[in-house]
Short mmCIF file of C-alpha atoms in Angstrom, two decimals:
data_model
loop_
_atom_site.label_atom_id
_atom_site.label_comp_id
_atom_site.label_asym_id
_atom_site.label_seq_id
_atom_site.Cartn_x
_atom_site.Cartn_y
_atom_site.Cartn_z
CA MET A 14 -3.13 -23.37 4.55
CA GLY A 15 -0.24 -22.30 2.38
CA ARG A 16 3.47 -22.28 3.10
CA LEU A 17 3.45 -18.60 3.99
CA PHE A 18 0.84 -19.25 6.68
CA TRP A 19 3.00 -21.89 8.36
CA LYS A 20 6.11 -19.73 8.12
CA ILE A 21 4.33 -16.80 9.78
CA LEU A 22 2.71 -19.08 12.36
CA LEU A 23 5.91 -20.86 13.37
CA THR A 24 7.95 -17.64 13.40
CA PHE A 25 5.57 -15.78 15.69
CA TRP A 26 4.89 -18.82 17.85
CA LEU A 27 8.56 -19.65 18.41
CA THR A 28 9.28 -15.97 19.07
CA LEU A 29 6.57 -15.86 21.72
CA LEU A 30 7.77 -19.14 23.25
CA VAL A 31 11.37 -17.96 23.43
CA ALA A 32 10.37 -14.60 24.88
CA GLY A 33 8.08 -16.29 27.38
CA GLY A 34 10.75 -18.84 28.29
CA VAL A 35 13.41 -16.17 28.90
CA THR A 36 10.97 -14.15 31.01
CA GLY A 37 9.93 -17.24 32.93
CA ILE A 38 13.53 -18.20 33.66
CA ALA A 39 14.30 -14.69 34.90
CA VAL A 40 11.24 -14.71 37.17
CA TRP A 41 12.10 -18.21 38.42
CA VAL A 42 15.67 -17.22 39.29
CA HIS A 43 14.49 -14.10 41.11
CA HIS A 44 11.83 -16.08 42.95
CA ASN A 45 14.35 -18.69 44.02
CA ASN A 46 16.62 -15.95 45.38
CA LEU A 47 13.76 -14.53 47.40
CA GLN A 48 12.80 -17.98 48.63
CA ALA A 49 16.40 -18.68 49.62
CA MET A 50 16.50 -15.46 51.62
CA GLU A 51 13.11 -16.12 53.20
CA LYS A 52 14.39 -19.41 54.61
CA GLU A 53 15.95 -17.31 57.34
CA VAL A 54 14.30 -13.91 56.93
CA ILE A 55 10.49 -13.91 56.92
CA VAL A 56 8.64 -11.04 55.25
CA ARG A 57 5.65 -10.12 57.44
CA PRO A 58 4.24 -6.82 58.69
CA SER A 59 5.28 -7.73 62.25
CA SER A 60 8.86 -8.30 61.08
CA ILE A 61 8.99 -4.90 59.38
CA LEU A 62 7.65 -3.06 62.45
CA ALA A 63 9.89 -4.94 64.86
CA VAL A 64 13.06 -4.25 62.86
CA LYS A 65 12.11 -0.60 62.51
CA ALA A 66 11.44 -0.30 66.27
CA ALA A 67 14.78 -1.90 67.11
CA ALA A 68 16.59 0.47 64.73
CA ASN A 69 14.95 3.55 66.29
CA THR A 70 15.70 2.28 69.78
CA PHE A 71 19.39 1.98 68.93
CA LEU A 72 19.59 5.33 67.16
CA TYR A 73 17.93 7.29 69.96
CA GLY A 74 18.88 5.19 72.99
CA GLY A 75 22.14 3.59 72.08
CA THR A 76 23.40 0.08 72.57
CA ALA A 77 22.16 -0.20 76.13
CA ALA A 78 18.56 0.61 75.14
CA LEU A 79 18.74 -1.84 72.26
CA ARG A 80 20.10 -4.55 74.63
CA ASN A 81 17.25 -3.95 77.09
CA MET A 82 14.66 -4.17 74.30
CA LEU A 83 16.08 -7.40 72.94
CA GLN A 84 16.37 -8.83 76.45
CA GLU A 85 12.70 -8.12 77.15
CA GLN A 86 11.77 -9.84 73.89
CA LYS A 87 13.93 -12.81 74.85
CA ASP A 88 12.33 -13.12 78.27
CA GLU A 89 8.72 -12.60 77.17
CA ALA A 90 8.50 -14.11 73.65
CA PRO A 91 9.50 -17.44 72.14
CA GLU A 92 12.93 -17.64 70.54
CA GLU A 93 11.53 -17.88 66.99
CA LEU A 94 9.89 -14.43 67.43
CA GLN A 95 13.02 -12.48 68.34
CA ILE A 96 14.85 -9.60 66.63
CA TYR A 97 18.58 -10.24 66.27
CA ALA A 98 21.34 -7.62 66.34
CA VAL A 99 24.77 -8.61 65.00
CA ASP A 100 27.78 -6.30 65.22
CA ALA A 101 30.57 -5.87 62.69
CA ASN A 102 32.47 -8.84 64.14
CA GLY A 103 29.51 -11.18 63.62
CA LYS A 104 28.69 -11.32 67.35
CA GLU A 105 25.03 -11.17 68.38
CA LEU A 106 24.26 -8.52 71.01
CA LEU A 107 22.69 -11.02 73.47
CA GLU A 108 25.26 -13.66 72.49
CA ARG A 109 22.65 -15.83 70.78
CA ALA A 110 23.82 -18.28 68.17
CA VAL A 111 23.50 -17.13 64.56
CA SER A 112 24.77 -19.41 61.84
CA ASP A 113 27.23 -18.18 59.24
CA ASP A 114 24.81 -19.14 56.46
CA THR A 115 22.10 -16.97 57.99
CA LEU A 116 24.45 -13.99 58.29
CA GLN A 117 25.56 -14.44 54.71
CA ARG A 118 21.96 -14.43 53.46
CA VAL A 119 21.02 -11.42 55.57
CA ARG A 120 24.04 -9.38 54.41
CA ALA A 121 23.32 -10.37 50.79
CA SER A 122 19.77 -9.03 51.13
CA LEU A 123 21.12 -5.54 51.92
CA GLY A 124 22.28 -5.09 48.31
CA GLN A 125 18.97 -6.12 46.76
CA ASN A 126 17.18 -2.81 47.49
CA LEU A 127 14.08 -4.55 48.82
CA LYS A 128 11.01 -2.36 49.13
CA LEU A 129 10.15 -3.95 52.48
CA PRO A 130 12.95 -3.16 55.03
CA ILE A 131 13.12 -6.53 56.83
CA VAL A 132 16.86 -6.04 57.27
CA ARG A 133 18.42 -2.80 58.58
CA GLN A 134 22.02 -1.70 58.93
CA VAL A 135 22.19 0.95 61.66
CA GLN A 136 25.18 2.91 62.96
CA ALA A 137 25.66 5.39 65.79
CA GLY A 138 29.16 6.65 66.35
CA THR A 139 31.62 3.79 66.12
CA GLU A 140 29.02 1.14 66.78
CA ASN A 141 26.91 -0.45 64.07
CA TYR A 142 24.54 -3.37 64.07
CA LEU A 143 22.77 -5.55 61.52
CA LEU A 144 19.13 -5.94 62.58
CA PHE A 145 16.85 -8.63 61.17
CA ALA A 146 13.86 -10.82 62.03
CA PRO A 147 14.90 -14.39 61.32
CA LEU A 148 11.51 -16.06 61.44
CA ALA A 149 8.22 -14.34 62.17
CA GLY A 150 8.53 -11.11 64.10
CA GLN A 151 7.71 -10.03 67.62
CA TYR A 152 3.93 -10.45 67.64
CA PRO A 153 2.70 -13.95 68.53
CA GLN A 154 -0.73 -13.48 66.91
CA PHE A 155 0.88 -13.64 63.51
CA GLN A 156 1.83 -17.22 64.31
CA GLN A 157 -1.82 -18.30 64.53
CA GLU A 158 -2.47 -20.83 61.84
CA ARG A 159 -5.02 -20.02 59.10
CA ARG A 160 -5.62 -16.52 60.44
CA LEU A 161 -5.69 -15.46 56.80
CA SER A 162 -6.82 -17.80 54.05
CA PRO A 163 -3.76 -18.96 52.13
CA PRO A 164 -3.49 -17.70 48.54
CA ARG A 165 -4.33 -20.09 45.77
CA HIS A 166 -1.25 -21.18 43.87
CA ILE A 167 -1.31 -22.26 40.23
CA SER A 168 0.94 -25.12 39.34
CA PRO A 169 3.86 -24.36 36.99
CA SER A 170 2.67 -26.98 34.50
CA THR A 171 -0.70 -25.22 34.20
CA LEU A 172 1.03 -21.90 33.59
CA ILE A 173 3.31 -23.41 30.93
CA ILE A 174 0.44 -25.13 29.10
CA SER A 175 -1.68 -21.96 29.24
CA GLY A 176 1.20 -19.86 27.89
CA ILE A 177 1.83 -22.28 25.02
CA ALA A 178 -1.88 -22.37 24.13
CA ALA A 179 -2.26 -18.59 24.30
CA SER A 180 0.86 -17.98 22.19
CA PHE A 181 -0.29 -20.56 19.61
CA LEU A 182 -3.76 -19.01 19.29
CA SER A 183 -2.40 -15.47 18.93
CA SER A 184 0.17 -16.63 16.36
CA PHE A 185 -2.49 -18.61 14.50
CA PHE A 186 -4.84 -15.66 14.11
CA LEU A 187 -1.98 -13.31 13.21
CA ALA A 188 -0.71 -15.71 10.54
CA TRP A 189 -4.23 -16.17 9.20
CA TYR A 190 -4.76 -12.40 9.08
CA PHE A 191 -1.68 -11.93 6.89
CA SER A 192 -1.84 -15.04 4.72
CA GLN A 193 -5.57 -15.13 3.92
CA PRO A 194 -5.62 -12.11 1.57
CA ILE A 195 -2.41 -13.33 -0.06
CA ASN A 196 -4.12 -16.65 -0.82
CA ILE A 197 -7.05 -14.70 -2.30
CA LEU A 198 -4.65 -12.73 -4.50
CA ARG A 199 -2.87 -15.91 -5.58
CA LYS A 200 -6.15 -17.49 -6.67
CA ALA A 201 -7.14 -14.30 -8.49
CA PHE A 202 -3.82 -14.22 -10.37
CA ARG A 203 -4.26 -17.88 -11.31
CA VAL A 204 -7.78 -17.22 -12.65
CA ALA A 205 -6.49 -14.19 -14.58
CA ALA A 206 -3.66 -16.27 -16.05
CA GLU A 207 -6.30 -18.70 -17.35
CA GLY A 208 -7.95 -15.87 -19.25
CA ASP A 209 -10.74 -14.80 -16.90
CA LEU A 210 -10.17 -11.10 -16.18
CA SER A 211 -13.50 -10.58 -14.41
CA GLN A 212 -12.12 -11.64 -11.01
CA ARG A 213 -11.97 -8.83 -8.40
CA VAL A 214 -10.44 -9.18 -4.94
CA THR A 215 -11.37 -5.94 -3.15
CA PRO A 216 -14.91 -7.12 -2.23
CA ILE A 217 -13.46 -10.40 -0.88
CA ILE A 218 -10.62 -8.82 1.13
CA GLY A 219 -13.13 -6.54 2.84
CA SER A 220 -12.47 -3.34 4.76
CA ARG A 221 -8.75 -3.76 5.36
CA ARG A 222 -6.69 -0.57 5.33
CA ASP A 223 -3.11 -1.70 4.81
CA GLU A 224 -0.56 -2.46 2.10
CA ILE A 225 -2.22 -5.80 1.28
CA ALA A 226 -5.51 -3.99 0.59
CA ASP A 227 -3.61 -1.55 -1.63
CA LEU A 228 -2.15 -4.51 -3.50
CA GLY A 229 -5.69 -5.85 -3.99
CA ASN A 230 -6.82 -2.48 -5.37
CA ASP A 231 -3.84 -2.44 -7.74
CA PHE A 232 -4.76 -5.93 -8.93
CA ASP A 233 -8.35 -4.85 -9.58
CA ASN A 234 -7.15 -1.81 -11.52
CA MET A 235 -4.77 -3.97 -13.53
CA ALA A 236 -7.49 -6.52 -14.29
CA THR A 237 -9.89 -3.76 -15.34
CA LYS A 238 -7.34 -2.21 -17.69
CA LEU A 239 -6.40 -5.60 -19.13
CA GLN A 240 -10.05 -6.45 -19.61
CA THR A 241 -10.64 -3.15 -21.39
CA LEU A 242 -7.54 -3.63 -23.52
CA MET A 243 -8.53 -7.19 -24.48
CA ALA A 244 -12.04 -6.05 -25.40
CA SER A 245 -10.57 -3.19 -27.41
CA GLN A 246 -8.23 -5.58 -29.20
CA ARG A 247 -11.07 -7.94 -30.08
CA ARG A 248 -13.19 -5.04 -31.30
CA LEU A 249 -10.26 -3.66 -33.27
CA LEU A 250 -9.58 -7.01 -34.95
CA HIS A 251 -13.26 -7.33 -35.80
CA ASP A 252 -13.41 -3.82 -37.21
CA ILE A 253 -10.19 -4.26 -39.20
CA SER A 254 -11.43 -7.50 -40.74
CA HIS A 255 -14.72 -5.79 -41.59
CA GLU A 256 -12.97 -2.79 -43.16
CA LEU A 257 -10.60 -5.01 -45.15
CA ARG A 258 -13.43 -7.14 -46.51
CA SER A 259 -15.01 -4.34 -48.59
CA PRO A 260 -11.93 -3.25 -50.63
CA LEU A 261 -10.86 -6.87 -51.02
CA ALA A 262 -14.30 -7.74 -52.38
CA ARG A 263 -14.09 -4.83 -54.83
CA LEU A 264 -10.61 -5.97 -55.85
CA GLN A 265 -11.87 -9.47 -56.55
CA ALA A 266 -14.81 -8.08 -58.49
CA SER A 267 -12.51 -5.90 -60.62
CA ILE A 268 -10.22 -8.82 -61.34
CA GLY A 269 -13.19 -10.99 -62.31
CA LEU A 270 -14.54 -8.23 -64.53
CA ALA A 271 -11.15 -7.90 -66.24
CA HIS A 272 -11.17 -11.64 -67.00
CA GLN A 273 -14.75 -11.64 -68.30
CA GLN A 274 -14.56 -8.39 -70.27
CA PRO A 275 -11.04 -7.89 -71.65
CA GLU A 276 -12.13 -4.68 -73.35
CA LYS A 277 -12.62 -3.11 -69.89
CA VAL A 278 -9.17 -4.01 -68.55
CA ALA A 279 -8.11 -0.36 -68.32
CA SER A 280 -11.05 0.64 -66.12
CA SER A 281 -10.63 -2.52 -64.05
CA LEU A 282 -6.97 -1.76 -63.48
CA ALA A 283 -7.86 1.78 -62.40
CA ARG A 284 -10.35 0.36 -59.88
CA ILE A 285 -7.77 -2.16 -58.69
CA GLU A 286 -5.20 0.62 -58.26
CA HIS A 287 -7.70 2.74 -56.31
CA GLU A 288 -8.63 -0.10 -53.98
CA ALA A 289 -4.96 -0.99 -53.47
CA GLU A 290 -4.30 2.61 -52.39
CA ARG A 291 -7.23 2.42 -49.96
CA LEU A 292 -5.84 -0.81 -48.54
CA ASP A 293 -2.40 0.72 -48.21
CA THR A 294 -3.84 3.75 -46.40
CA LEU A 295 -5.86 1.53 -44.08
CA VAL A 296 -2.89 -0.70 -43.26
CA GLY A 297 -0.71 2.36 -42.62
CA GLU A 298 -3.22 3.86 -40.21
CA VAL A 299 -3.71 0.54 -38.43
CA LEU A 300 0.05 0.17 -38.01
CA THR A 301 0.31 3.71 -36.64
CA LEU A 302 -2.54 3.09 -34.19
CA SER A 303 -1.05 -0.25 -33.17
CA ARG A 304 2.32 1.37 -32.48
CA LEU A 305 0.69 4.03 -30.33
CA GLU A 306 -1.44 1.51 -28.41
CA SER A 307 1.41 -0.94 -27.85
CA GLY A 308 2.54 0.95 -24.75
CA VAL A 309 6.09 1.27 -26.09
CA PRO A 310 7.12 4.88 -25.35
CA GLN A 311 7.79 6.95 -28.42
CA PRO A 312 11.05 8.94 -28.54
CA LEU A 313 10.20 12.53 -27.57
CA ASP A 314 13.60 13.95 -28.39
CA GLU A 315 12.71 16.58 -31.00
CA TYR A 316 12.24 20.31 -30.36
CA ILE A 317 9.14 21.33 -32.29
CA ASP A 318 8.09 24.83 -33.26
CA ILE A 319 4.30 24.70 -32.91
CA LEU A 320 3.65 27.63 -35.26
CA GLU A 321 5.87 26.08 -37.92
CA LEU A 322 4.07 22.76 -37.46
CA ALA A 323 0.69 24.50 -37.76
CA ASP A 324 1.79 26.30 -40.94
CA ALA A 325 2.77 22.98 -42.54
CA VAL A 326 -0.60 21.44 -41.63
CA ILE A 327 -2.52 24.48 -42.91
CA ASP A 328 -0.66 24.50 -46.25
CA ASP A 329 -1.59 20.88 -46.91
CA ALA A 330 -5.14 21.35 -45.59
CA ARG A 331 -5.82 24.44 -47.75
CA PHE A 332 -4.87 22.55 -50.88
CA GLU A 333 -7.44 19.87 -50.08
CA ALA A 334 -10.03 22.39 -48.80
CA ASN A 335 -9.86 24.51 -51.97
CA SER A 336 -10.65 21.47 -54.09
CA LEU A 337 -13.76 20.93 -51.93
CA SER A 338 -14.82 24.62 -51.95
CA ARG A 339 -13.89 25.12 -48.31
CA GLN A 340 -11.47 27.44 -46.55
CA VAL A 341 -9.00 27.12 -43.66
CA VAL A 342 -8.55 30.13 -41.35
CA PHE A 343 -5.63 30.42 -38.94
CA GLN A 344 -5.76 32.47 -35.72
CA CYS A 345 -2.94 32.87 -33.20
CA ASP A 346 -2.49 35.16 -30.19
CA VAL A 347 0.89 33.74 -29.17
CA GLU A 348 3.60 36.40 -29.16
CA ASN A 349 6.66 34.18 -29.15
CA SER A 350 6.77 30.97 -31.12
CA PRO A 351 6.32 28.17 -28.53
CA ILE A 352 8.81 25.31 -28.63
CA ILE A 353 7.94 21.93 -27.10
CA GLN A 354 9.84 18.68 -26.90
CA GLY A 355 8.19 15.70 -28.50
CA HIS A 356 7.76 13.59 -31.62
CA GLY A 357 7.26 15.84 -34.63
CA GLU A 358 5.69 13.26 -36.98
CA LEU A 359 3.12 12.14 -34.39
CA LEU A 360 2.06 15.69 -33.56
CA TYR A 361 1.80 16.50 -37.26
CA ARG A 362 -0.40 13.44 -37.85
CA ALA A 363 -2.57 14.33 -34.88
CA LEU A 364 -3.20 17.92 -35.95
CA GLU A 365 -3.55 17.00 -39.63
CA ASN A 366 -6.14 14.30 -38.88
CA VAL A 367 -8.23 16.72 -36.80
CA VAL A 368 -8.10 19.47 -39.46
CA ARG A 369 -8.83 17.13 -42.37
CA ASN A 370 -11.71 15.61 -40.43
CA ALA A 371 -13.14 19.11 -39.91
CA ILE A 372 -12.74 19.96 -43.62
CA HIS A 373 -14.78 16.94 -44.66
CA HIS A 374 -17.55 17.74 -42.15
CA THR A 375 -17.96 21.47 -42.79
CA PRO A 376 -20.37 22.42 -45.62
CA GLU A 377 -19.23 23.89 -48.91
CA GLY A 378 -18.58 27.60 -48.81
CA THR A 379 -17.70 27.56 -45.10
CA ALA A 380 -14.39 27.66 -43.27
CA VAL A 381 -12.48 25.58 -40.74
CA THR A 382 -10.75 27.67 -38.08
CA LEU A 383 -7.47 26.58 -36.49
CA ALA A 384 -6.61 28.72 -33.43
CA ILE A 385 -3.66 28.62 -31.06
CA HIS A 386 -3.73 30.21 -27.58
CA GLN A 387 -1.17 30.08 -24.80
CA ASN A 388 -1.93 30.25 -21.08
CA SER A 389 1.12 31.79 -19.46
CA ALA A 390 -0.19 31.02 -15.95
CA ASN A 391 0.07 27.23 -16.29
CA ALA A 392 2.38 27.00 -19.35
CA ARG A 393 -0.35 25.24 -21.35
CA LEU A 394 -0.86 25.50 -25.09
CA GLN A 395 -4.44 25.34 -26.39
CA ILE A 396 -5.14 24.37 -30.00
CA THR A 397 -8.75 24.44 -31.22
CA VAL A 398 -10.18 23.32 -34.57
CA ASP A 399 -13.73 24.52 -35.36
CA ASP A 400 -15.97 23.49 -38.22
CA GLN A 401 -19.47 24.61 -39.19
CA GLY A 402 -21.02 21.22 -39.76
CA THR A 403 -23.92 19.50 -38.01
CA GLY A 404 -21.89 18.59 -34.95
CA VAL A 405 -22.00 15.27 -33.08
CA PRO A 406 -24.75 13.95 -30.79
CA GLU A 407 -23.81 14.53 -27.16
CA GLU A 408 -23.80 10.81 -26.35
CA GLU A 409 -21.25 10.19 -29.14
CA LEU A 410 -18.72 12.90 -28.21
CA GLY A 411 -16.57 10.48 -26.19
CA SER A 412 -16.69 7.60 -28.66
CA ILE A 413 -15.56 9.44 -31.78
CA PHE A 414 -11.96 9.06 -30.58
CA GLU A 415 -12.28 5.24 -30.57
CA PRO A 416 -11.01 3.25 -33.58
CA PHE A 417 -13.49 2.74 -36.45
CA GLN A 418 -16.11 4.90 -34.77
CA ARG A 419 -18.01 7.38 -36.95
CA SER A 420 -20.61 9.88 -35.91
CA SER A 421 -24.17 9.14 -36.91
CA ASN A 422 -24.25 12.67 -38.45
CA ALA A 423 -21.28 11.93 -40.70
CA ASN A 424 -21.65 12.22 -44.45
CA PRO A 425 -22.05 8.63 -45.74
CA SER A 426 -20.49 9.57 -49.06
CA ARG A 427 -17.21 10.48 -47.42
CA SER A 428 -14.58 7.75 -47.52
CA GLY A 429 -12.76 7.04 -44.28
CA TYR A 430 -12.10 4.38 -41.72
CA GLY A 431 -12.66 6.19 -38.42
CA LEU A 432 -8.99 5.97 -37.41
CA GLY A 433 -7.91 9.61 -37.76
CA LEU A 434 -9.25 10.89 -34.43
CA ALA A 435 -8.18 7.70 -32.65
CA ILE A 436 -4.61 8.24 -33.84
CA ALA A 437 -4.83 11.93 -32.87
CA ARG A 438 -5.93 11.10 -29.31
CA ARG A 439 -3.17 8.59 -28.70
CA ALA A 440 -0.53 10.86 -30.23
CA VAL A 441 -1.59 13.76 -28.01
CA GLU A 442 -1.76 11.57 -24.89
CA SER A 443 1.73 10.21 -25.59
CA HIS A 444 2.92 13.84 -25.21
CA GLY A 445 1.14 14.22 -21.87
CA GLY A 446 -1.68 16.26 -23.39
CA THR A 447 -5.44 15.92 -23.65
CA ILE A 448 -7.92 16.09 -26.52
CA ARG A 449 -11.70 16.41 -26.39
CA ALA A 450 -14.64 17.31 -28.61
CA MET A 451 -17.59 19.60 -27.87
CA ASN A 452 -20.46 21.01 -29.86
CA ARG A 453 -20.28 24.74 -30.47
CA ALA A 454 -23.10 26.96 -29.27
CA ASP A 455 -23.82 28.38 -32.71
CA ARG A 456 -23.05 25.50 -35.06
CA GLY A 457 -20.48 22.82 -35.71
CA LEU A 458 -17.94 20.88 -33.68
CA ARG A 459 -14.87 22.04 -31.78
CA VAL A 460 -11.91 19.76 -31.10
CA GLU A 461 -9.65 21.09 -28.35
CA ILE A 462 -6.04 19.95 -27.83
CA ILE A 463 -4.16 20.94 -24.66
CA LEU A 464 -0.36 20.52 -24.63
#
């Protein structure tokens, strides 16, 4: 049991004990007051009826009738079964002795609003009397011993021990209910800190529906994302090392060839320069991807004209497409030039990578189409890039946006590292947009960007 368990247990237990103690003291004081009053005034059905009868006799017959009634009781019943009537001066109607302590208790009972009227204050004209049954009442049969079986009384010590035990058990289970899932979470965090991100707590916590269960779900989501990120990092490091090995090997071969054949130094230097440029391009793309995947928010403080951005991309793409015997076609049905807030360089890289990728996958003599549409209903901007190549197998459509992933239909002669679409996806997502790929019905691949 952890420290939180004992804190919760002791807090709830002491709270229950204090509340029970205060309630018990209040009940004890009230009970003592009733017992003190019942020393002189007995609560029995006979007492209630006798006091009520005496009150009605006085109200409807006056003092004389009340005196006759009390006199008959005095002559025919024992003294302890009488009804007493005391006037305002403290004098009993039949001049029987009534102690001052008894009168004080009886008068005090008038202000307690008792549900059973064992004491009555009656008044008729200028005369008023205090009526009460000091001991049992007027009916002798209620004095028979064991006429009713006496109630079973539980000792105070038993009640106290039972209350302490019950409060402890309830506090124990309540503390366990709150602290158990927290202990599970603590162990899961410790395992995750040691490098094992496969731990999940939702199946262990069970079917709880509270904030602690929500915390467990958040932990599972966090662990899943961390596990995915770690796997992606390992795969990325592996792919980078693999991609760097080839140009480095060619560099070493060119340097060795230059040493062995000095007459071919010029061609070796050209190869070295080419491989150095490839390495520089690869490192630049890796740095860009790393910056986008780092989670550090990019400054989106530029106002970008999408049509102007598209024109810049198309100008550069047409220069490359013409050298490869391809064309780039631009279509736009947007009336006003849309302006969005974002990072201009990232959006340019994203759109350029998609268009250049399409150029290299469309056959010679065909065209790549860049189209821009605007949905005025939801203020969304749709950018599509279509090629006329062989497309991508359906099972690979989602993976082509992962780093160093190439379609199995890609032209093996084309140089590339598989980072262009990965950079495009992260750049678009950093602007709150989405990007996806789909095969066209007729031929080729369509990449759709929604901003």
